[in-house]
Coordinates of C-alpha atoms and ligand atoms in Angstrom, one line a residue:
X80 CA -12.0 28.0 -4.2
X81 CA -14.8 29.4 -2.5
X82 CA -14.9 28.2 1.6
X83 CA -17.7 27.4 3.5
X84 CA -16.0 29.6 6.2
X85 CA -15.6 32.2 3.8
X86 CA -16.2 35.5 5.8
X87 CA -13.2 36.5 7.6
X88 CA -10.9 36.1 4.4
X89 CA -11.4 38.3 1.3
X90 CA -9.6 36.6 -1.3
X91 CA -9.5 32.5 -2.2
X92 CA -7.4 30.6 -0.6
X93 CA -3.8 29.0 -2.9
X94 CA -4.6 25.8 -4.8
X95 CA -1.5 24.3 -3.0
X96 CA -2.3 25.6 0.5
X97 CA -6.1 24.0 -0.5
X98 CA -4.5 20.5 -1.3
X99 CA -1.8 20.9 1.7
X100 CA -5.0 21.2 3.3
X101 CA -7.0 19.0 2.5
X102 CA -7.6 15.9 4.1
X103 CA -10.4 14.5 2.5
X104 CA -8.5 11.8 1.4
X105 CA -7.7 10.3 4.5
X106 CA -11.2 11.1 6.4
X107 CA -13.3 10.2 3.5
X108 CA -13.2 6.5 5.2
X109 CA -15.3 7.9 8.3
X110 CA -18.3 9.4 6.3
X111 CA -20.5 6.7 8.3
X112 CA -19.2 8.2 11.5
X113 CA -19.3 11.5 10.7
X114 CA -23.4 10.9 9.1
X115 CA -24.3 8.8 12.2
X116 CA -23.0 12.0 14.2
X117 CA -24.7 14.6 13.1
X118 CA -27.8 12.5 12.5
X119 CA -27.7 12.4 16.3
X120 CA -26.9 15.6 16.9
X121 CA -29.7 17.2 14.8
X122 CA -31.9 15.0 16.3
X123 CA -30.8 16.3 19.6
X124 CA -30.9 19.9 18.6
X125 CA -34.7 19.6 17.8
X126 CA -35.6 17.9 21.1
X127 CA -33.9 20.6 23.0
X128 CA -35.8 23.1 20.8
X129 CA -33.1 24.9 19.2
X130 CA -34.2 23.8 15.6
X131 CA -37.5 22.5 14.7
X132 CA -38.4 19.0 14.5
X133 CA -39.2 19.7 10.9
X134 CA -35.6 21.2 9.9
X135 CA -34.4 18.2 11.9
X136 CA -36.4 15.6 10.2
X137 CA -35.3 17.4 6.8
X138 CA -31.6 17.2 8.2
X139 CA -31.8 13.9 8.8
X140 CA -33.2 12.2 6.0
X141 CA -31.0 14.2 3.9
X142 CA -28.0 12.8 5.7
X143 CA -29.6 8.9 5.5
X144 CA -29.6 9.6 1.9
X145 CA -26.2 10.8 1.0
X146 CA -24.8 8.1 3.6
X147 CA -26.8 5.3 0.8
X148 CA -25.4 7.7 -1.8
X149 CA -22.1 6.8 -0.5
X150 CA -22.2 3.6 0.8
X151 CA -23.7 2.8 -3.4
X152 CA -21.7 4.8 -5.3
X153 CA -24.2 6.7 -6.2
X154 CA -21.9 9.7 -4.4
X155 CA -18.6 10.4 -5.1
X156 CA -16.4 12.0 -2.5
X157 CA -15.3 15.2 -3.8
X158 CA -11.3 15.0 -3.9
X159 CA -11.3 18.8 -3.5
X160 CA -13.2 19.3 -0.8
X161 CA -11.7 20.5 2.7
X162 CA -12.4 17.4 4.9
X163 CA -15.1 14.8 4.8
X164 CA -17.2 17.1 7.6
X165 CA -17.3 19.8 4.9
X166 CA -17.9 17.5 2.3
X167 CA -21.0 15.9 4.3
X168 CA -22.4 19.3 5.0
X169 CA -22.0 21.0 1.5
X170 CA -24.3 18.1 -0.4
X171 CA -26.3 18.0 2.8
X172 CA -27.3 22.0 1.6
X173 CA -26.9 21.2 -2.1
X174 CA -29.6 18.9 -1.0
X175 CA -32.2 19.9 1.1
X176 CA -31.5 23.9 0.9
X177 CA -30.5 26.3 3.7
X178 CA -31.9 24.1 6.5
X179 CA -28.7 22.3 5.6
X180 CA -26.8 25.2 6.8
X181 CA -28.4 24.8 10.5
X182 CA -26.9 21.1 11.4
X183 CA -23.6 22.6 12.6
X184 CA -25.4 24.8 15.3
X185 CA -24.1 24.0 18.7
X186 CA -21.2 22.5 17.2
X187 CA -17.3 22.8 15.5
X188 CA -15.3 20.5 13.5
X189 CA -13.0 20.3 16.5
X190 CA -15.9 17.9 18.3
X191 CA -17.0 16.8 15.5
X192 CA -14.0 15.4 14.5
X193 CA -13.0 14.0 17.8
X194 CA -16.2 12.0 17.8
X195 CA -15.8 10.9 14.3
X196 CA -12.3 9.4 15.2
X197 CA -13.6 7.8 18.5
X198 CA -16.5 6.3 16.5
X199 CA -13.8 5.1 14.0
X200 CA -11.8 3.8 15.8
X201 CA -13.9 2.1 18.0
X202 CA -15.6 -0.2 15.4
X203 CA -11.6 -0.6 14.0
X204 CA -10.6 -1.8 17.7
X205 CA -13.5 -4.5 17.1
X206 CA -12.8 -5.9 14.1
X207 CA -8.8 -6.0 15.1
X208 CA -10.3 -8.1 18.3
X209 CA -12.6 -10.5 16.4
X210 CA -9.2 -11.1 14.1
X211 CA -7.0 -11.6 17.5
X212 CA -9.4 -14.1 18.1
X213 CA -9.6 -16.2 15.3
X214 CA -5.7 -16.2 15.4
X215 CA -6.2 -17.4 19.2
X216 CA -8.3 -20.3 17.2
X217 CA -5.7 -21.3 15.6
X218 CA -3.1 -21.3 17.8
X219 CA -5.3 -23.7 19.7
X220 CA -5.8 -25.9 17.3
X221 CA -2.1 -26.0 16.3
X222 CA -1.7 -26.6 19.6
X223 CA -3.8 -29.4 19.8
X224 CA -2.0 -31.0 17.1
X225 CA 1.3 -30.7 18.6
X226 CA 0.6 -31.6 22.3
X227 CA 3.1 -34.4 22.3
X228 CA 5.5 -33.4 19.4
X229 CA 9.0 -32.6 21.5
X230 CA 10.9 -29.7 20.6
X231 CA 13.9 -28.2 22.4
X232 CA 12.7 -24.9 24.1
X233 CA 15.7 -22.6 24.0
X234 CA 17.1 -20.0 25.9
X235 CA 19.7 -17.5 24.3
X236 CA 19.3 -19.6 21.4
X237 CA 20.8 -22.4 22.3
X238 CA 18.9 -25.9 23.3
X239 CA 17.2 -25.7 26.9
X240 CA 14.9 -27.9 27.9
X241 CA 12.7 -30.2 25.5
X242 CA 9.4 -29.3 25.7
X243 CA 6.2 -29.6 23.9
X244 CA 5.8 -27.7 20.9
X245 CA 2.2 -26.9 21.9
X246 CA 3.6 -25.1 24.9
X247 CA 5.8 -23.3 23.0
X248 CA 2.6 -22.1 20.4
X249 CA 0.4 -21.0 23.2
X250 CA 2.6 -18.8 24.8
X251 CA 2.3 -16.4 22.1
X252 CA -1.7 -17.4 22.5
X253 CA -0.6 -15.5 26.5
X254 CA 0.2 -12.2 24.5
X255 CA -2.7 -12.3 22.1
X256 CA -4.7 -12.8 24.4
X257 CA -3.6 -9.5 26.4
X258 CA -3.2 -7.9 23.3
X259 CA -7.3 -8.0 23.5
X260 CA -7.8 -7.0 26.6
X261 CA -5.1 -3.8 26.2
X262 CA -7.3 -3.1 23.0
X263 CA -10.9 -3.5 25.4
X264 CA -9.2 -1.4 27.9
X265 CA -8.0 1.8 25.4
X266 CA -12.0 1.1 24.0
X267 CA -13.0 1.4 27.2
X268 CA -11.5 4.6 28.2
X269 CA -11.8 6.2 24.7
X270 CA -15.6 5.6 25.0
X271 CA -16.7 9.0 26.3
X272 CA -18.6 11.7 23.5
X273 CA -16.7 14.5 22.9
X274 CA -19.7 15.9 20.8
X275 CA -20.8 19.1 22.3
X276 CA -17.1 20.6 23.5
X277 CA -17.7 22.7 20.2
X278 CA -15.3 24.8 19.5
X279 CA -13.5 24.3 23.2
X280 CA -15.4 26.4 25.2
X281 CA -18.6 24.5 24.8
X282 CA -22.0 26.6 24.3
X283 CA -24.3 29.4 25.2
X284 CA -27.2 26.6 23.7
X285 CA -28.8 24.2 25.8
X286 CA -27.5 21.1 24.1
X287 CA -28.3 18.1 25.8
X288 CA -25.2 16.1 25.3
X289 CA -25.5 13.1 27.6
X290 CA -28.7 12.3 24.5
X291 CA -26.0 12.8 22.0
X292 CA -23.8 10.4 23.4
X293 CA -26.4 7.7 24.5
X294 CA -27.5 7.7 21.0
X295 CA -23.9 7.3 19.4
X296 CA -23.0 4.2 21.8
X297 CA -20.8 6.3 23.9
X298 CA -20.8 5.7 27.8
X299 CA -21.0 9.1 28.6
X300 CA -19.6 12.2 28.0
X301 CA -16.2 14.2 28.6
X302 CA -16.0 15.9 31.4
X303 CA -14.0 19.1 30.2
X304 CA -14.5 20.3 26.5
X305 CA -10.9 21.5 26.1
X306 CA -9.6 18.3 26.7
X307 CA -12.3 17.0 24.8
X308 CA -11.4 18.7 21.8
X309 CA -7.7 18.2 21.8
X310 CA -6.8 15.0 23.3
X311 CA -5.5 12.2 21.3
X312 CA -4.5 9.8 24.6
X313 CA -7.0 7.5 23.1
X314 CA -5.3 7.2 19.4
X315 CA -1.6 7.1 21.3
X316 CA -3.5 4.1 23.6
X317 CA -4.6 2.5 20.4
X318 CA -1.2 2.8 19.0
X319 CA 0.4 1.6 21.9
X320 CA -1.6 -1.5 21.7
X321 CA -1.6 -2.4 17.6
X322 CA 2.3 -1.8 17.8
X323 CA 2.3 -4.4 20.5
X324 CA 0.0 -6.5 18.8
X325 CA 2.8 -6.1 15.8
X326 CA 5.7 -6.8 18.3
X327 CA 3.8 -10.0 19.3
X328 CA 3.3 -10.9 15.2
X329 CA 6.9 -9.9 14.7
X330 CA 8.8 -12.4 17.4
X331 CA 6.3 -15.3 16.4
X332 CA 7.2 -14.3 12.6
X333 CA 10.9 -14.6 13.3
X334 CA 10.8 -18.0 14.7
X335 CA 8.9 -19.2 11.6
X336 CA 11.6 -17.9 9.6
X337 CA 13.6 -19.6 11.3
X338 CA 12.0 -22.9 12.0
X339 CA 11.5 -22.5 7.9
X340 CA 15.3 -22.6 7.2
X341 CA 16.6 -25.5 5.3
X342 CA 19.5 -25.6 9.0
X343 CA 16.1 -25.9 11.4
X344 CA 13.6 -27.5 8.5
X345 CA 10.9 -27.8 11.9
X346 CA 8.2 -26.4 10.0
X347 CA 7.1 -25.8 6.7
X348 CA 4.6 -22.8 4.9
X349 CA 2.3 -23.9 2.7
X350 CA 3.1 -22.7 -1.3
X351 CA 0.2 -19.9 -0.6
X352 CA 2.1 -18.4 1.8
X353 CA 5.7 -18.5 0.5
X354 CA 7.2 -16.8 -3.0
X355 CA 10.2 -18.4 -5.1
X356 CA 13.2 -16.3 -6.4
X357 CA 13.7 -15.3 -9.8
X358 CA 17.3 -16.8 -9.7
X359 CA 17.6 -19.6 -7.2
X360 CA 15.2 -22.8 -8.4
X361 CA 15.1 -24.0 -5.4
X362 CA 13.9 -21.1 -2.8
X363 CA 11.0 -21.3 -1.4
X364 CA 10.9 -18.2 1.1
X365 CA 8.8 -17.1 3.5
X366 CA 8.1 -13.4 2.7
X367 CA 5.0 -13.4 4.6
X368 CA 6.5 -13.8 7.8
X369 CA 9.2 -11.5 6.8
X370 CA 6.9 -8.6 5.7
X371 CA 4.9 -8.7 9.0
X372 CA 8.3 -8.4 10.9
X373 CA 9.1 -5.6 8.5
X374 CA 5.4 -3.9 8.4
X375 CA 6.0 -3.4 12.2
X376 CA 8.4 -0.8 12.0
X377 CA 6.0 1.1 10.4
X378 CA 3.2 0.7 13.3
X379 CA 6.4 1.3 15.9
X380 CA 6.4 4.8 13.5
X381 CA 2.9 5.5 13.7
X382 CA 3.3 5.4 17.9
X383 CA 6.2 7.7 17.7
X384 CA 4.8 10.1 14.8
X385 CA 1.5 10.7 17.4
X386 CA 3.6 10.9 20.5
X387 CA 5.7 13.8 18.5
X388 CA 2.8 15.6 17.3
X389 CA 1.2 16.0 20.8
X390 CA 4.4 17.0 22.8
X391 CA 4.4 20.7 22.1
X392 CA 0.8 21.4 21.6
X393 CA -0.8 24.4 23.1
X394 CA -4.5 23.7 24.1
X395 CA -7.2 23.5 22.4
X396 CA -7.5 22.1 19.0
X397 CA -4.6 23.0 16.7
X398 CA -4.1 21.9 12.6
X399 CA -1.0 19.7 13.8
X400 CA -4.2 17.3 15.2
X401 CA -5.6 16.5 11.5
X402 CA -2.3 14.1 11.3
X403 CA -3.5 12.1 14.1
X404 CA -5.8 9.8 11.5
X405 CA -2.7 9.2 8.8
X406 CA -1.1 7.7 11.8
X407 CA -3.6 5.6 13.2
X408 CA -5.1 4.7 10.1
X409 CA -1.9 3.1 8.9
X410 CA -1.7 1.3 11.9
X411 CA -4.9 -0.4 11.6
X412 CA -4.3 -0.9 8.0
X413 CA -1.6 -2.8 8.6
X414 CA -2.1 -4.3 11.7
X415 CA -5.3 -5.9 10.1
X416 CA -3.6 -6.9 7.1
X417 CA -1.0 -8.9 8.8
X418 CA -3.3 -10.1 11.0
X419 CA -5.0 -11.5 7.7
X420 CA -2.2 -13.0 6.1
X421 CA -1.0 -14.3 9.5
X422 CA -3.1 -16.6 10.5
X423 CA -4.1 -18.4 7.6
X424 CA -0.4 -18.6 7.1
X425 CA 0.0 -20.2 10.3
X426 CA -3.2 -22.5 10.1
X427 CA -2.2 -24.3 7.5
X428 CA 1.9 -25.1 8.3
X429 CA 2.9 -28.1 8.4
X430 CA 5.1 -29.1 11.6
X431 CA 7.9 -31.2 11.0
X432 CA 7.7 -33.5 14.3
X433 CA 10.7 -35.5 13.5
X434 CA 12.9 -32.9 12.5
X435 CA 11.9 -31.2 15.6
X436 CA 12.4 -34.4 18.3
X437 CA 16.0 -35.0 16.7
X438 CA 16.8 -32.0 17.8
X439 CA 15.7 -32.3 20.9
X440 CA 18.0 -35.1 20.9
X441 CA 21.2 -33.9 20.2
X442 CA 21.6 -31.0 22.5
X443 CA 22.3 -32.1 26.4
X444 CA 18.9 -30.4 26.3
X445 CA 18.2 -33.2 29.6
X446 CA 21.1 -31.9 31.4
X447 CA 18.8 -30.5 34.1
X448 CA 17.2 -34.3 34.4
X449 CA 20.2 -35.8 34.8
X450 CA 21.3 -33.6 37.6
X451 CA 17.7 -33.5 38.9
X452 CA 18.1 -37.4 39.4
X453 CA 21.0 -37.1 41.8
X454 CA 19.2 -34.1 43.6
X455 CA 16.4 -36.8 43.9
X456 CA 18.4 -39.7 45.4
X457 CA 20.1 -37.1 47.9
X458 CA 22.8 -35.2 46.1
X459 CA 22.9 -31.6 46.6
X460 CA 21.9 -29.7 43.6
X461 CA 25.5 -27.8 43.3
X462 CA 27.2 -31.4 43.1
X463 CA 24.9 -32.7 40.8
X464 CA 25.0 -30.0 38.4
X465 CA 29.3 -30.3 38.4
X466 CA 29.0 -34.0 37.9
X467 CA 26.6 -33.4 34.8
X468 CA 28.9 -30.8 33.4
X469 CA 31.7 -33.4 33.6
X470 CA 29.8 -36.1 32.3
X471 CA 28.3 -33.8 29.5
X472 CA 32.3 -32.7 28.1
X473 CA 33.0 -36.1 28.4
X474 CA 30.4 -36.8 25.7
X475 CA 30.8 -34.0 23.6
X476 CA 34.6 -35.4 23.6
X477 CA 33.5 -38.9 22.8
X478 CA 30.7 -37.8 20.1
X479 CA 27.8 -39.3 22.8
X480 CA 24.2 -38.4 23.9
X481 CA 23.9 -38.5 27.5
X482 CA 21.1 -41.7 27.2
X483 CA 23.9 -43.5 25.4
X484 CA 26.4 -43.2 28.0
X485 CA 27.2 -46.5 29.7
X486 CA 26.0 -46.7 33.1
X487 CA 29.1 -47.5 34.4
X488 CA 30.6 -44.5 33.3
X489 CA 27.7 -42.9 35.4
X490 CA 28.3 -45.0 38.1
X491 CA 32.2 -44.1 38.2
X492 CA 31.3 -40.3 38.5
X493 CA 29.0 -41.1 41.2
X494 CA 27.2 -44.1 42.9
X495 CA 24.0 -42.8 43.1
X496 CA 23.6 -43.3 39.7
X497 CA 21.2 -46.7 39.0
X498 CA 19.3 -48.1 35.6
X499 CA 16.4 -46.4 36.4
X500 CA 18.2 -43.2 35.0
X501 CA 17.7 -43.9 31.4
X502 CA 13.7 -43.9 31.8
X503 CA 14.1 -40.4 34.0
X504 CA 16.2 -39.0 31.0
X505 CA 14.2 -39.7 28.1
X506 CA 12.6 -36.8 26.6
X507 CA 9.1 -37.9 27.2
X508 CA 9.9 -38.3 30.9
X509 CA 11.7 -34.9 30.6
X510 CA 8.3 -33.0 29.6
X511 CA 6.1 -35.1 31.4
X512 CA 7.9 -34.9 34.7
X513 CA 7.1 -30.9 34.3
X514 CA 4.1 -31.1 36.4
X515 CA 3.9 -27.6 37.8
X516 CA 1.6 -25.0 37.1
X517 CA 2.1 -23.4 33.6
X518 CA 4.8 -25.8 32.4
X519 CA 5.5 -28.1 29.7
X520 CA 3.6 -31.5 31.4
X521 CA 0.6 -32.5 29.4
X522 CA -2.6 -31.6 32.5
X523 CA -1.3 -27.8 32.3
X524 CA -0.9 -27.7 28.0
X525 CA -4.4 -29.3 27.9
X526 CA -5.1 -26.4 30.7
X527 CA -3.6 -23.3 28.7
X528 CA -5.7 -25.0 25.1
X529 CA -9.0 -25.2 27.0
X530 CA -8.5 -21.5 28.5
X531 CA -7.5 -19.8 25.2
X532 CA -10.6 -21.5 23.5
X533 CA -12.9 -19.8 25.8
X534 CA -11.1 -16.6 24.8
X535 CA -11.8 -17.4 21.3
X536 CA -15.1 -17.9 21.7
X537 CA -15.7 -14.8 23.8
X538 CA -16.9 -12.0 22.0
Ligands
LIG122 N1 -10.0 18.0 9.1 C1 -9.8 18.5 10.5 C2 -9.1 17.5 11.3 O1 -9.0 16.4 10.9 C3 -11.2 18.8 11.1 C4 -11.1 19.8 12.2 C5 -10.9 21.1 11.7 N2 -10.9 22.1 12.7 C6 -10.4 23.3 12.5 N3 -10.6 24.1 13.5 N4 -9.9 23.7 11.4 O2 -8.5 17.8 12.4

């Protein structure tokens, strides 16, 4: 096949080294980017006089109509050609002739694909955000549901302290939440035009690139065009943040499973969001939750796949770079995806209260109160905790619950004990007495809703 870079070389290049490549099939998705850019970049080429306003105004409505070409389906991307840069600028000239040929003055693919990517990824980053947030929405609102529905919060898997189930929801709403602001921040940083850098050494033509940049949304421009051109920080950022993003959906995805099980039974997925097996009539599992736990090893891959490619790299630009978007496009993918799938899933569980307070019932899980009672009446806190731990074999001998437990078998262990125990024991009393900032008491769960709503609504 014939190249556009055809020169150098004197014979074709292999069919197979053409498709190795290629990678038109993974950069096809940024034609927008890549149109806006050198819409911007011819327009910036005429103001500075280096082509005329004519050939510019040529250039760019012949780029406005192959991006409606595109965006229609009037225009079908070429599976054989190099990259979606070539592609654009081959029916550009098809088009409109040999002014065609004079967009890519002042420029290389090297910054043209960096800006492309940053583009990309930036209006990605958004749309991942505006997802977070609707999964903060519903956290909230599952949260609001559950503000007094007891649950044992655990700790090494074993029964802890009881605590409200809405406390327990909104502390994955806490990770979300950074999640966005660790996604603003890599937006942020990523948010400088690389467009100009050219080739790496930048150019003998007075470009005007802070015009560029302005006009693509960037916030300015890099500062050095060899790191312009080859750095990928911005894509390893991203990664960083969708794979925690999936470590976040991964732990909350676990716990469903679990609470799912027939042995927990605190929550159940609604039939859109759980398969049968082909064998056992009575399965109902819940694959969704499962795949998102398994769908983050993939994004974990992604992270380590860009970190790999980058560690031996001599500057400037260098082929190995092309790989960066089959990395961070699957990320997104999926991250998106299981964002998708996720939150609906969530939104419409049903929380088995009951199931949830018995067990919250069986497991000593007020310990803690009871020895916090004798700390109260003048006990010191070692003593206490001993006389509970007696107190608490003695039951598990005698198949009891602590709140069953006669008082004068409390009063035999110690004298402090008095009626007034049973009322600082129950489990209401146990999460309600949990007054301090960020716990499990009702004034700071009503606190934590109203503070991820406004993060919801933000935009
Ligand atoms: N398709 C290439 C990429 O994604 C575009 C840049 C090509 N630059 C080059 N010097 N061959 O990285």
């Amino acid at each position: 096949m014939q190249k556009m870079w055809a020169g150098r070389s004197e014979s074709a290049t292999d069919k197979i080294a053409d498709d190795f490549n290629s990678s038109i099939a993974v950069d096809q998705r940024m034609f927008r980017e890549d149109i806006r850019g050198s819409m911007a970049h011819a327009a910036m080429l005429a103001a500075q006089g280096i082509i005329s306003q004519e050939d510019a105004d040529s250039i760019i409505d012949g780029l406005g109509g192959i991006l409606q070409d595109l965006e229609s389906g009037a225009l079908k991307i070429d599976p054989a050609a190099e990259d979606i840069h070539m592609f654009v600028e081959q029916i550009l000239t098809d088009r409109i002739g040999d002014t065609g040929k004079r967009v890519h003055t002042a420029r290389s693919r090297n910054d043209q694909v960096a800006v492309d990517v940053r583009m990309y990824l930036r209006r990605e980053s958004h749309e991942i955000t505006v997802k977070l947030r609707k999964l903060l929405g519903v956290i909230a609102e599952q949260a609001e549901k559950n503000v007094d529905t007891i649950v044992p919060g655990y700790t090494h898997l074993q029964r802890a302290q009881p605590i409200r189930f809405a406390h327990h929801l909104l502390a994955y709403a806490m990770m979300f939440a950074r999640d966005i602001d660790r996604i603003g921040d890599a937006v942020k940083r990523m948010n400088e035009s690389p467009l100009g850098a050219c080739a790496l050494a930048g150019t003998t033509y007075p470009t005007d690139r802070g015009m560029v940049a302005k006009a693509l949304g960037f916030d300015g421009v890099s500062r050095n065009s060899i790191d312009a051109v080859s750095d990928r920080d911005f894509c390893i950022e991203l990664l960083s943040a969708y794979a925690t993003v999936m470590m976040h959906l991964s732990r909350f995805s676990e716990e469903i499973i679990l609470w799912t099980s027939w042995e927990f039974r605190f929550m159940e997925l609604d039939d859109a969001y759980t398969t049968g097996s082909s064998i056992m009539p009575q399965k109902k599992n819940s694959d969704m939750a499962e795949l998102v736990r398994g769908k983050t090893a993939r994004v974990y891959g992604d992270l380590v796949a860009m970190l790999t490619i980058m560690k031996g790299l001599p500057l400037a630009y260098n082929k190995d770079l092309q790989e960066d978007k089959e990395m961070i496009f699957d990320a997104l993918d999926t991250v998106k995806m299981c964002l998708d799938v996720f939150t609906p899933m969530l939104e419409t569980a049903r929380v088995n209260c009951d199931r949830m307070y018995r067990a919250a019932q069986e497991g000593f899980i007020n310990a803690t109160d009871v020895a916090d009672y004798l700390v109260k009446k003048g006990v010191p806190f070692r003593t206490a905790y001993k006389i509970t731990g007696q107190l608490v074999a003695q039951c598990i001998r005698e198949g009891l619950v602590l709140e069953e437990v006669p008082i004068e078998t409390y009063r035999a262990m110690h004298e402090a004990f008095d009626e007034d125990l049973y009322e600082e024991i129950s489990l209401e009393a146990c999460v309600e007495k949990r007054t301090s900032e960020g716990g499990t008491g009702r004034a700071s769960v009503l606190e934590q809703i109203q503070y991820i709503k406004t993060l919801e609504e933000e935009q």
